[in-house]
Amino acid sequence: NLHRAAQVVTAQYGGQFPADLATVLALPGIGRTTAGGILSAAFNQPVPILDGNVKRVLARLLALAVPPNRALPRLWQVSEEILDPQQPRDFNQALMDLGATCCTPRQPACLLCPWQPHCLAYQRTMQNELPISETRAPLVHKQIGVAVIWNEQGDILIDRRKPEGLLGGLWEFPGGKIEPGETVEDCIRREIQEELGIEIEVGDRLITIDHAYTHFRVTLNVYHCRYLSGDPQPIECDEVRWVTVAELDQFPFPKANLQIIEAIRSAKA
Ligand code: SF4
């Protein structure tokens, strides 16, 4: 291909490598990424690239839920949108270098990465899970309904997980997995009845949080709820307790629940 491309350049373009995308793409063996690499590196033209390193960086920035090769139109679009039109050569080179040296396939150096504040994979602690490979089954994604239950005194009901299992012994806002066909509100009412033996009224949505564990992802659909009746019992947990908002800091919560506490404080402020 290289030889044939050189022959075309010599025969048709007087030995001058063409500088427009359509002509370069028509040369034998030159695809879109190679064309983008040549035109940005050699002619400083604002043409995007999408090699393996760039696919990995963009898949992590977007927390792409499918293997990159199944989202190529979107990745090309993003590569084009983020390209610096004033400095396309340096930008594309930096993007490839970021993938080769910082956003590496294993153990990406997120703490050194200039894009860390914008990276969804980092925010969701998914950088080691992404990009999703073609052969690996996608991570199981669980939808969870979570209740922030208020009583008339303005206290919140929290529970402590049993010591065994994932996040054992930590405190949490009660809730559980949304069953097929169930609304979030129905799920929360059912879970609270099953786990704590009380009746509640489900109110407004407080916050939605995406979080990834090693083998699955969760979306926490968190709702304000009003305590109605019943004596809270630790039916499926170790302990339940009414606490004030100020006291929440005294209890160890899983990382994903800390955003709920922040949202409660913001809502009250
Ligand atoms: S923060 Fe981490 S995962 Fe995100 S782009 Fe940077 S190195 Fe990659």
CSV table of C-alpha atoms and ligand atoms in Angstrom, one decimal:
chain,number,residue,atom,x,y,z
A,1,ASN,CA,0.0,0.0,0.0
A,2,LEU,CA,2.8,2.4,0.9
A,3,HIS,CA,4.5,1.8,-2.4
A,4,ARG,CA,1.3,2.2,-4.3
A,5,ALA,CA,0.4,5.4,-2.5
A,6,ALA,CA,3.9,6.8,-3.3
A,7,GLN,CA,3.4,5.9,-6.9
A,8,VAL,CA,0.0,7.8,-7.0
A,9,VAL,CA,1.6,10.8,-5.3
A,10,THR,CA,4.4,10.8,-7.8
A,11,ALA,CA,2.2,10.2,-10.9
A,12,GLN,CA,-0.8,12.4,-10.0
A,13,TYR,CA,0.5,15.1,-7.7
A,14,GLY,CA,4.0,15.8,-9.1
A,15,GLY,CA,5.6,14.2,-6.0
A,16,GLN,CA,3.9,16.7,-3.6
A,17,PHE,CA,1.9,14.9,-0.9
A,18,PRO,CA,-1.7,16.2,-1.2
A,19,ALA,CA,-3.0,18.4,1.7
A,20,ASP,CA,-6.7,17.9,1.6
A,21,LEU,CA,-8.5,15.2,3.4
A,22,ALA,CA,-10.6,13.7,0.5
A,23,THR,CA,-7.5,13.3,-1.7
A,24,VAL,CA,-5.4,11.8,1.1
A,25,LEU,CA,-8.2,9.4,2.0
A,26,ALA,CA,-8.3,8.2,-1.7
A,27,LEU,CA,-4.7,7.1,-1.5
A,28,PRO,CA,-4.1,3.3,-1.2
A,29,GLY,CA,-4.0,2.1,2.4
A,30,ILE,CA,-4.8,5.4,4.1
A,31,GLY,CA,-7.7,5.4,6.5
A,32,ARG,CA,-9.2,8.2,8.5
A,33,THR,CA,-6.9,8.1,11.5
A,34,THR,CA,-3.8,7.9,9.3
A,35,ALA,CA,-5.1,10.8,7.2
A,36,GLY,CA,-5.8,12.8,10.3
A,37,GLY,CA,-2.4,12.1,11.7
A,38,ILE,CA,-0.6,13.1,8.5
A,39,LEU,CA,-2.7,16.3,7.9
A,40,SER,CA,-2.4,17.5,11.5
A,41,ALA,CA,1.2,16.6,11.9
A,42,ALA,CA,2.6,17.6,8.5
A,43,PHE,CA,0.2,20.5,7.6
A,44,ASN,CA,-1.1,21.5,11.0
A,45,GLN,CA,-4.7,21.1,9.8
A,46,PRO,CA,-7.6,20.7,12.2
A,47,VAL,CA,-8.4,17.1,11.3
A,48,PRO,CA,-9.2,14.6,14.2
A,49,ILE,CA,-7.6,11.3,14.9
A,50,LEU,CA,-8.8,8.2,16.5
A,51,ASP,CA,-6.0,5.6,17.0
A,52,GLY,CA,-6.0,3.0,19.8
A,53,ASN,CA,-4.6,5.3,22.4
A,54,VAL,CA,-7.2,8.0,21.6
A,55,LYS,CA,-10.1,5.5,21.7
A,56,ARG,CA,-9.0,4.5,25.2
A,57,VAL,CA,-8.7,8.1,26.5
A,58,LEU,CA,-12.1,9.1,25.0
A,59,ALA,CA,-13.8,5.9,26.2
A,60,ARG,CA,-12.7,6.7,29.7
A,61,LEU,CA,-13.5,10.4,29.5
A,62,LEU,CA,-17.1,9.6,28.5
A,63,ALA,CA,-17.3,6.4,30.6
A,64,LEU,CA,-18.4,4.7,27.4
A,65,ALA,CA,-20.7,1.8,28.2
A,66,VAL,CA,-19.9,-0.2,25.0
A,67,PRO,CA,-16.6,-1.3,23.4
A,68,PRO,CA,-15.1,1.7,21.5
A,69,ASN,CA,-15.4,0.0,18.1
A,70,ARG,CA,-19.1,0.0,18.6
A,71,ALA,CA,-19.3,3.7,19.1
A,72,LEU,CA,-16.9,5.0,16.4
A,73,PRO,CA,-19.2,7.8,15.1
A,74,ARG,CA,-19.5,9.2,18.6
A,75,LEU,CA,-15.8,8.9,19.3
A,76,TRP,CA,-14.9,10.6,16.0
A,77,GLN,CA,-17.4,13.4,16.8
A,78,VAL,CA,-15.8,13.9,20.2
A,79,SER,CA,-12.3,13.8,18.8
A,80,GLU,CA,-13.3,16.5,16.4
A,81,GLU,CA,-15.1,18.6,19.0
A,82,ILE,CA,-12.2,18.7,21.5
A,83,LEU,CA,-9.6,19.4,18.8
A,84,ASP,CA,-7.9,22.8,19.3
A,85,PRO,CA,-8.3,24.5,15.9
A,86,GLN,CA,-5.5,26.8,16.6
A,87,GLN,CA,-2.9,24.1,17.4
A,88,PRO,CA,-4.2,20.9,15.9
A,89,ARG,CA,-0.7,19.4,15.4
A,90,ASP,CA,0.3,19.8,19.1
A,91,PHE,CA,-3.2,18.9,20.3
A,92,ASN,CA,-3.4,15.6,18.4
A,93,GLN,CA,0.2,14.7,19.4
A,94,ALA,CA,-0.6,15.5,23.1
A,95,LEU,CA,-3.8,13.4,22.9
A,96,MET,CA,-1.8,10.4,21.6
A,97,ASP,CA,0.9,11.0,24.2
A,98,LEU,CA,-1.6,11.1,27.0
A,99,GLY,CA,-2.9,7.7,26.0
A,100,ALA,CA,0.6,6.3,25.6
A,101,THR,CA,2.1,7.6,28.8
A,102,CYS,CA,-0.7,8.5,31.3
A,103,CYS,CA,-4.0,7.0,30.3
A,104,THR,CA,-2.4,3.6,29.8
A,105,PRO,CA,-4.3,0.3,29.4
A,106,ARG,CA,-3.5,-0.8,32.9
A,107,GLN,CA,-3.2,1.4,36.0
A,108,PRO,CA,-3.7,4.8,34.3
A,109,ALA,CA,-2.0,7.6,36.2
A,110,CYS,CA,-5.1,9.5,36.9
A,111,LEU,CA,-3.6,11.6,39.7
A,112,LEU,CA,-1.2,13.1,37.1
A,113,CYS,CA,-3.7,13.5,34.4
A,114,PRO,CA,-4.7,17.1,33.3
A,115,TRP,CA,-8.2,15.8,32.3
A,116,GLN,CA,-9.0,14.2,35.6
A,117,PRO,CA,-11.5,16.9,36.6
A,118,HIS,CA,-13.5,16.1,33.4
A,119,CYS,CA,-13.1,12.4,33.3
A,120,LEU,CA,-16.3,10.4,34.0
A,121,ALA,CA,-14.4,7.1,34.4
A,122,TYR,CA,-12.3,8.7,37.2
A,123,GLN,CA,-15.3,10.3,38.8
A,124,ARG,CA,-17.1,6.9,38.9
A,125,THR,CA,-13.9,4.9,39.8
A,126,MET,CA,-14.2,3.0,36.6
A,127,GLN,CA,-10.9,3.8,35.0
A,128,ASN,CA,-9.6,0.2,35.4
A,129,GLU,CA,-12.8,-1.2,34.0
A,130,LEU,CA,-12.8,0.9,30.8
A,131,PRO,CA,-12.7,0.7,27.9
A,132,ILE,CA,-15.1,-2.3,27.8
A,133,SER,CA,-13.4,-5.0,25.7
A,134,GLU,CA,-15.1,-6.7,22.7
A,135,THR,CA,-14.9,-10.0,24.4
A,136,ARG,CA,-15.9,-9.2,28.0
A,137,ALA,CA,-19.5,-9.1,28.9
A,138,PRO,CA,-20.6,-5.6,29.9
A,139,LEU,CA,-20.6,-4.9,33.6
A,140,VAL,CA,-23.9,-5.9,35.3
A,141,HIS,CA,-25.8,-2.6,36.0
A,142,LYS,CA,-28.1,-2.6,39.0
A,143,GLN,CA,-30.7,0.1,39.6
A,144,ILE,CA,-31.1,0.8,43.3
A,145,GLY,CA,-33.9,2.8,45.0
A,146,VAL,CA,-32.6,4.6,48.1
A,147,ALA,CA,-34.6,6.3,50.9
A,148,VAL,CA,-33.6,9.3,52.9
A,149,ILE,CA,-36.4,8.9,55.5
A,150,TRP,CA,-37.2,12.0,57.6
A,151,ASN,CA,-39.3,12.0,60.8
A,152,GLU,CA,-41.1,15.0,62.2
A,153,GLN,CA,-38.1,16.0,64.3
A,154,GLY,CA,-36.0,16.3,61.2
A,155,ASP,CA,-33.9,13.2,61.9
A,156,ILE,CA,-32.9,10.7,59.3
A,157,LEU,CA,-33.1,6.9,59.5
A,158,ILE,CA,-29.9,5.0,58.7
A,159,ASP,CA,-28.9,1.4,59.0
A,160,ARG,CA,-25.8,-0.6,59.5
A,161,ARG,CA,-25.1,-3.4,57.1
A,162,LYS,CA,-24.4,-6.9,58.4
A,163,PRO,CA,-20.7,-7.5,58.9
A,164,GLU,CA,-20.3,-10.1,56.2
A,165,GLY,CA,-20.4,-9.3,52.4
A,166,LEU,CA,-19.7,-6.3,50.3
A,167,LEU,CA,-19.4,-3.1,52.4
A,168,GLY,CA,-20.1,-5.1,55.6
A,169,GLY,CA,-20.4,-3.1,58.8
A,170,LEU,CA,-20.8,0.2,57.1
A,171,TRP,CA,-23.8,2.5,57.6
A,172,GLU,CA,-26.1,3.4,54.7
A,173,PHE,CA,-29.3,4.9,53.7
A,174,PRO,CA,-31.8,2.0,53.3
A,175,GLY,CA,-33.1,0.8,50.0
A,176,GLY,CA,-32.6,-2.0,47.5
A,177,LYS,CA,-32.7,-3.3,44.0
A,178,ILE,CA,-35.5,-2.2,41.7
A,179,GLU,CA,-37.2,-5.3,40.3
A,180,PRO,CA,-38.3,-5.6,36.7
A,181,GLY,CA,-41.5,-3.6,36.0
A,182,GLU,CA,-41.3,-1.8,39.4
A,183,THR,CA,-41.1,2.0,39.7
A,184,VAL,CA,-38.4,3.6,41.9
A,185,GLU,CA,-41.1,4.7,44.3
A,186,ASP,CA,-42.7,1.2,44.6
A,187,CYS,CA,-39.2,-0.3,45.1
A,188,ILE,CA,-38.4,2.1,47.9
A,189,ARG,CA,-41.7,1.5,49.7
A,190,ARG,CA,-41.4,-2.3,49.4
A,191,GLU,CA,-37.7,-2.4,50.4
A,192,ILE,CA,-38.3,-0.2,53.5
A,193,GLN,CA,-41.3,-2.4,54.5
A,194,GLU,CA,-39.3,-5.6,54.0
A,195,GLU,CA,-36.0,-4.4,55.6
A,196,LEU,CA,-37.2,-2.1,58.4
A,197,GLY,CA,-40.9,-2.9,58.9
A,198,ILE,CA,-42.1,0.6,58.6
A,199,GLU,CA,-44.4,2.6,56.3
A,200,ILE,CA,-43.1,5.7,54.5
A,201,GLU,CA,-44.3,8.2,51.9
A,202,VAL,CA,-41.9,8.6,49.0
A,203,GLY,CA,-41.4,12.3,48.0
A,204,ASP,CA,-39.1,14.1,45.7
A,205,ARG,CA,-35.9,12.8,44.1
A,206,LEU,CA,-32.8,14.0,45.9
A,207,ILE,CA,-30.0,12.9,43.7
A,208,THR,CA,-29.0,10.2,41.2
A,209,ILE,CA,-25.5,8.7,41.6
A,210,ASP,CA,-23.6,6.3,39.3
A,211,HIS,CA,-21.0,4.2,41.0
A,212,ALA,CA,-18.9,1.3,39.8
A,213,TYR,CA,-17.6,-1.6,41.8
A,214,THR,CA,-15.1,-4.2,40.4
A,215,HIS,CA,-17.8,-6.5,38.9
A,216,PHE,CA,-20.9,-4.4,38.6
A,217,ARG,CA,-22.2,-0.8,38.4
A,218,VAL,CA,-25.0,0.7,40.4
A,219,THR,CA,-27.2,3.7,39.8
A,220,LEU,CA,-28.6,5.0,43.2
A,221,ASN,CA,-31.9,6.7,42.7
A,222,VAL,CA,-32.2,8.6,46.0
A,223,TYR,CA,-35.5,10.0,47.2
A,224,HIS,CA,-36.7,12.1,50.2
A,225,CYS,CA,-39.2,10.0,52.2
A,226,ARG,CA,-41.5,10.8,55.1
A,227,TYR,CA,-41.8,8.4,58.0
A,228,LEU,CA,-45.4,7.4,58.5
A,229,SER,CA,-45.8,4.5,61.0
A,230,GLY,CA,-44.2,1.5,62.5
A,231,ASP,CA,-41.2,0.8,64.7
A,232,PRO,CA,-38.0,0.6,62.7
A,233,GLN,CA,-36.4,-2.9,63.1
A,234,PRO,CA,-33.1,-4.3,61.8
A,235,ILE,CA,-34.8,-7.1,59.9
A,236,GLU,CA,-32.2,-7.3,57.1
A,237,CYS,CA,-29.4,-5.3,58.7
A,238,ASP,CA,-27.5,-5.1,62.0
A,239,GLU,CA,-28.8,-1.9,63.5
A,240,VAL,CA,-31.0,1.1,62.7
A,241,ARG,CA,-30.8,4.6,64.1
A,242,TRP,CA,-32.4,8.0,63.8
A,243,VAL,CA,-29.7,10.6,63.5
A,244,THR,CA,-29.5,14.4,62.9
A,245,VAL,CA,-27.9,15.7,59.7
A,246,ALA,CA,-25.0,17.0,61.8
A,247,GLU,CA,-24.4,13.5,63.2
A,248,LEU,CA,-24.1,11.8,59.9
A,249,ASP,CA,-20.3,12.5,59.8
A,250,GLN,CA,-19.9,10.3,62.9
A,251,PHE,CA,-20.8,7.1,61.0
A,252,PRO,CA,-18.7,5.3,58.3
A,253,PHE,CA,-20.6,5.3,55.0
A,254,PRO,CA,-19.6,3.7,51.7
A,255,LYS,CA,-18.0,6.1,49.2
A,256,ALA,CA,-21.1,6.3,47.0
A,257,ASN,CA,-23.3,7.3,50.0
A,258,LEU,CA,-21.0,10.4,50.8
A,259,GLN,CA,-22.6,12.2,47.8
A,260,ILE,CA,-26.0,11.6,49.3
A,261,ILE,CA,-24.9,13.3,52.6
A,262,GLU,CA,-23.5,16.2,50.6
A,263,ALA,CA,-26.8,16.4,48.7
A,264,ILE,CA,-28.8,16.4,51.9
A,265,ARG,CA,-26.7,19.2,53.3
A,266,SER,CA,-27.1,21.2,50.1
A,267,ALA,CA,-30.8,20.7,50.1
A,268,LYS,CA,-31.1,21.9,53.6
A,269,ALA,CA,-28.8,24.9,53.1
B,1,SF4,S1,-8.3,10.7,34.6
B,1,SF4,FE1,-7.4,8.7,34.3
B,1,SF4,S2,-8.9,7.5,33.1
B,1,SF4,FE2,-9.4,9.7,32.9
B,1,SF4,S3,-8.3,10.4,31.0
B,1,SF4,FE3,-7.0,10.8,32.8
B,1,SF4,S4,-5.6,9.0,33.0
B,1,SF4,FE4,-7.4,8.4,31.7
